[in-house]
Coordinates of C-alpha atoms in Angstrom, one line a residue:
Chain A
E1 CA -0.1 10.3 -6.3
T2 CA -0.2 9.5 -10.0
G3 CA 2.6 7.3 -11.5
V4 CA 4.3 7.6 -14.9
T5 CA 1.9 7.3 -17.8
Q6 CA 2.9 6.6 -21.4
S7 CA 1.0 6.7 -24.7
P8 CA 0.3 5.0 -26.9
T9 CA 0.8 1.5 -25.4
H10 CA 1.3 -0.2 -28.8
L11 CA 1.9 1.0 -32.3
I12 CA 2.9 -0.3 -35.6
K13 CA 4.9 1.8 -38.2
T14 CA 6.7 1.1 -41.4
R15 CA 10.3 1.7 -42.2
G16 CA 11.1 5.3 -42.9
Q17 CA 8.1 6.7 -41.0
Q18 CA 8.3 9.0 -38.0
V19 CA 6.8 8.3 -34.5
T20 CA 6.1 10.4 -31.4
L21 CA 5.7 8.8 -28.0
R22 CA 4.4 10.7 -25.0
C23 CA 5.0 10.5 -21.2
S24 CA 3.6 12.2 -18.1
S25 CA 6.0 12.1 -15.2
Q26 CA 5.1 11.1 -11.7
S27 CA 3.7 13.9 -9.6
G28 CA 6.5 16.0 -8.1
H29 CA 9.2 14.7 -10.5
N30 CA 10.9 17.2 -12.8
T31 CA 13.4 14.9 -14.5
V32 CA 12.4 12.5 -17.3
S33 CA 14.5 9.9 -19.0
W34 CA 13.8 7.7 -22.0
Y35 CA 15.1 4.1 -22.4
Q36 CA 14.9 1.6 -25.3
Q37 CA 14.5 -2.0 -24.4
A38 CA 14.9 -4.6 -27.1
L39 CA 13.4 -8.1 -26.6
G40 CA 15.5 -10.0 -24.1
Q41 CA 17.8 -7.1 -23.3
G42 CA 18.0 -4.6 -20.5
P43 CA 16.9 -1.0 -21.0
Q44 CA 19.4 1.3 -22.8
F45 CA 19.6 5.0 -22.0
I46 CA 18.5 7.3 -24.8
F47 CA 18.5 10.7 -23.1
Q48 CA 17.4 12.7 -20.1
Y49 CA 15.5 16.0 -19.8
Y50 CA 15.7 18.4 -16.8
R51 CA 14.1 21.9 -16.9
E52 CA 13.2 21.4 -20.5
E53 CA 16.8 20.9 -21.6
E54 CA 18.6 17.7 -22.6
N55 CA 20.7 16.7 -19.7
G56 CA 22.6 13.7 -20.9
R57 CA 22.4 11.4 -23.9
G58 CA 23.3 7.8 -24.6
N59 CA 24.7 6.3 -27.8
F60 CA 21.7 7.0 -30.1
P61 CA 21.7 8.8 -33.4
P62 CA 20.3 12.3 -33.8
R63 CA 17.1 11.0 -35.4
F64 CA 16.1 10.2 -31.8
S65 CA 15.0 13.5 -30.3
G66 CA 12.9 14.7 -27.4
L67 CA 11.2 17.5 -25.7
Q68 CA 10.2 18.3 -22.1
F69 CA 7.3 20.7 -21.4
P70 CA 6.8 23.1 -18.5
N71 CA 4.5 20.6 -16.8
Y72 CA 7.4 18.1 -16.9
S73 CA 5.7 15.8 -19.5
S74 CA 7.9 14.7 -22.3
E75 CA 7.9 13.4 -25.9
L76 CA 10.3 11.1 -27.7
N77 CA 10.5 11.5 -31.5
V78 CA 12.1 9.0 -33.8
N79 CA 12.6 9.9 -37.5
A80 CA 13.3 7.6 -40.4
L81 CA 12.4 4.5 -38.5
E82 CA 14.5 1.4 -39.0
L83 CA 13.6 -2.2 -38.4
D84 CA 16.0 -2.3 -35.4
D85 CA 14.0 0.5 -33.7
S86 CA 11.4 -2.1 -32.9
A87 CA 11.4 -2.2 -29.0
L88 CA 9.7 -1.3 -25.8
Y89 CA 10.3 2.4 -25.1
L90 CA 10.3 3.2 -21.5
C91 CA 9.9 6.6 -19.9
A92 CA 11.1 7.1 -16.3
S93 CA 10.8 10.1 -14.0
S94 CA 13.0 11.0 -11.0
F95 CA 14.2 13.7 -8.8
P96 CA 17.2 15.5 -10.1
V97 CA 20.8 15.5 -8.7
G98 CA 20.7 15.4 -4.9
G99 CA 17.7 13.1 -4.7
T100 CA 17.8 9.4 -3.9
G101 CA 18.1 8.8 -7.7
E102 CA 15.8 5.9 -8.4
L103 CA 13.9 5.9 -11.6
F104 CA 10.2 5.3 -11.7
F105 CA 9.1 3.7 -15.0
G106 CA 5.9 3.8 -17.0
E107 CA 4.5 0.7 -18.6
G108 CA 6.1 1.5 -21.9
S109 CA 5.2 2.0 -25.5
R110 CA 5.7 -1.1 -27.7
L111 CA 6.8 0.0 -31.2
T112 CA 6.9 -2.5 -34.1
V113 CA 8.6 -1.3 -37.3
L114 CA 7.7 -3.3 -40.4
Chain B
E1 CA 33.9 1.0 -20.3
D2 CA 31.0 0.9 -17.9
Q3 CA 29.5 -2.6 -17.8
V4 CA 26.9 -4.6 -15.9
T5 CA 26.7 -8.3 -16.1
Q6 CA 24.0 -10.4 -14.5
S7 CA 24.0 -14.2 -13.9
P8 CA 22.5 -16.6 -14.3
E9 CA 20.4 -15.6 -17.4
A10 CA 17.6 -17.8 -16.2
L11 CA 16.8 -19.6 -12.9
R12 CA 14.1 -22.1 -12.1
L13 CA 13.4 -22.7 -8.4
Q14 CA 10.9 -24.9 -6.6
E15 CA 8.7 -22.9 -4.3
G16 CA 10.6 -22.5 -1.0
E17 CA 14.0 -23.1 -2.6
S18 CA 16.2 -20.1 -1.7
S19 CA 18.9 -18.8 -4.1
S20 CA 20.9 -15.7 -5.1
L21 CA 21.2 -13.6 -8.3
N22 CA 24.4 -12.0 -9.1
C23 CA 25.2 -8.6 -10.6
S24 CA 28.8 -7.7 -11.3
Y25 CA 29.8 -4.2 -12.5
T26 CA 32.7 -2.1 -13.7
V27 CA 31.9 1.6 -13.6
S28 CA 33.7 4.8 -12.9
G29 CA 32.0 7.1 -10.4
L30 CA 29.3 4.8 -9.1
R31 CA 26.4 6.8 -7.8
G32 CA 24.3 3.9 -6.7
L33 CA 23.3 0.3 -7.6
F34 CA 19.7 -0.4 -8.3
W35 CA 17.6 -3.5 -8.4
Y36 CA 14.3 -3.6 -10.4
R37 CA 11.7 -6.3 -11.0
Q38 CA 10.1 -6.5 -14.4
D39 CA 7.0 -8.5 -15.3
P40 CA 6.4 -9.4 -19.0
G41 CA 5.2 -6.5 -21.1
K42 CA 5.5 -4.1 -18.1
G43 CA 7.9 -1.4 -17.1
P44 CA 10.5 -2.1 -14.4
E45 CA 9.4 -1.7 -10.8
F46 CA 11.9 -0.3 -8.3
L47 CA 13.1 -2.6 -5.5
F48 CA 16.3 -1.3 -3.9
T49 CA 19.1 1.2 -4.0
L50 CA 22.5 0.5 -2.6
Y51 CA 25.2 3.2 -2.4
S52 CA 28.2 1.8 -0.6
A53 CA 30.0 -1.5 -0.1
G54 CA 28.7 -3.5 2.9
E55 CA 25.2 -2.0 2.6
E56 CA 22.2 -4.3 2.8
K57 CA 18.5 -3.7 2.1
E58 CA 15.6 -6.1 2.7
K59 CA 12.0 -6.3 1.5
E60 CA 9.8 -9.3 2.2
R61 CA 11.6 -12.3 0.8
L62 CA 14.3 -10.2 -1.0
K63 CA 17.6 -9.0 0.4
A64 CA 20.1 -7.0 -1.6
T65 CA 23.8 -6.7 -0.7
L66 CA 26.7 -4.7 -2.3
T67 CA 30.5 -5.2 -2.5
K68 CA 33.0 -3.1 -4.4
K69 CA 32.5 -5.2 -7.6
E70 CA 29.2 -6.9 -7.3
S71 CA 25.8 -7.1 -5.8
F72 CA 23.6 -10.1 -4.8
L73 CA 19.9 -10.4 -4.7
H74 CA 19.0 -13.1 -2.2
I75 CA 15.6 -14.7 -2.5
T76 CA 14.5 -16.6 0.6
A77 CA 11.7 -19.2 0.3
P78 CA 10.4 -17.8 -3.0
K79 CA 6.7 -18.1 -4.0
P80 CA 5.3 -18.4 -7.6
E81 CA 4.4 -14.6 -7.5
D82 CA 8.1 -13.8 -7.3
S83 CA 8.5 -15.1 -10.9
A84 CA 9.8 -12.1 -13.0
T85 CA 12.9 -10.7 -14.6
Y86 CA 15.2 -9.0 -12.1
L87 CA 17.3 -6.2 -13.5
C88 CA 20.3 -4.7 -12.0
A89 CA 21.5 -1.1 -12.9
V90 CA 24.3 1.2 -11.9
R91 CA 24.1 4.9 -12.0
T92 CA 27.0 7.1 -13.2
G93 CA 26.3 10.7 -13.8
N94 CA 22.8 11.0 -15.1
Q95 CA 22.9 7.7 -16.9
F96 CA 21.8 4.2 -15.7
Y97 CA 23.5 1.2 -17.2
F98 CA 21.3 -1.9 -17.0
G99 CA 22.2 -5.6 -17.2
T100 CA 20.2 -8.0 -19.3
G101 CA 18.5 -9.4 -16.3
T102 CA 17.8 -12.8 -14.6
S103 CA 14.6 -14.4 -15.6
L104 CA 13.3 -16.2 -12.4
T105 CA 10.6 -18.9 -12.5
V106 CA 9.3 -20.3 -9.2
I107 CA 7.5 -23.5 -9.6
P108 CA 4.7 -24.4 -7.2

């Protein structure tokens, strides 16, 4: 059984640029969520995807967008990067409603915006 | 407003010195309380899920309990390898709300 994998692990961008982060969900999981974790903070919910549709969104602006593919993998896109976007971006997979509900996280993508 | 507060922010224990971490929450429509362990630079690792007041779960030196307003993570006779940040989260709908965590250091 493979776990959640994310790429890239680290990346550096400049303000105003765009970034795409990728995630492969754990085998058998068809729901993917993305979280932003700033240094010293807990993860904050960005959005969730189920059956290739956005299935819930946190308090993040529209320049944060995502996709889920038929194989349940997912992308997080962030446009017009700002300095405050510097954080660890975590992808988590889970079973949908009706399952036990726990999230299984990847190791994260560390984004630095200069 | 849904909120999760963890205390203390940081905790230093001698090896073998038992203690408890607290997670208090206010949320409408609780669909589970979750404990995670996070090592530096890594993603959170799932520990426990609790669904109803009075429920308890155990794993090795860790025991999690739940009341209507808070949860405790009890650590019995901790070892240096238990050093990590422990995160508490509550689920409402499809969203998880995380606390800021308790950074635990166990000194040999």
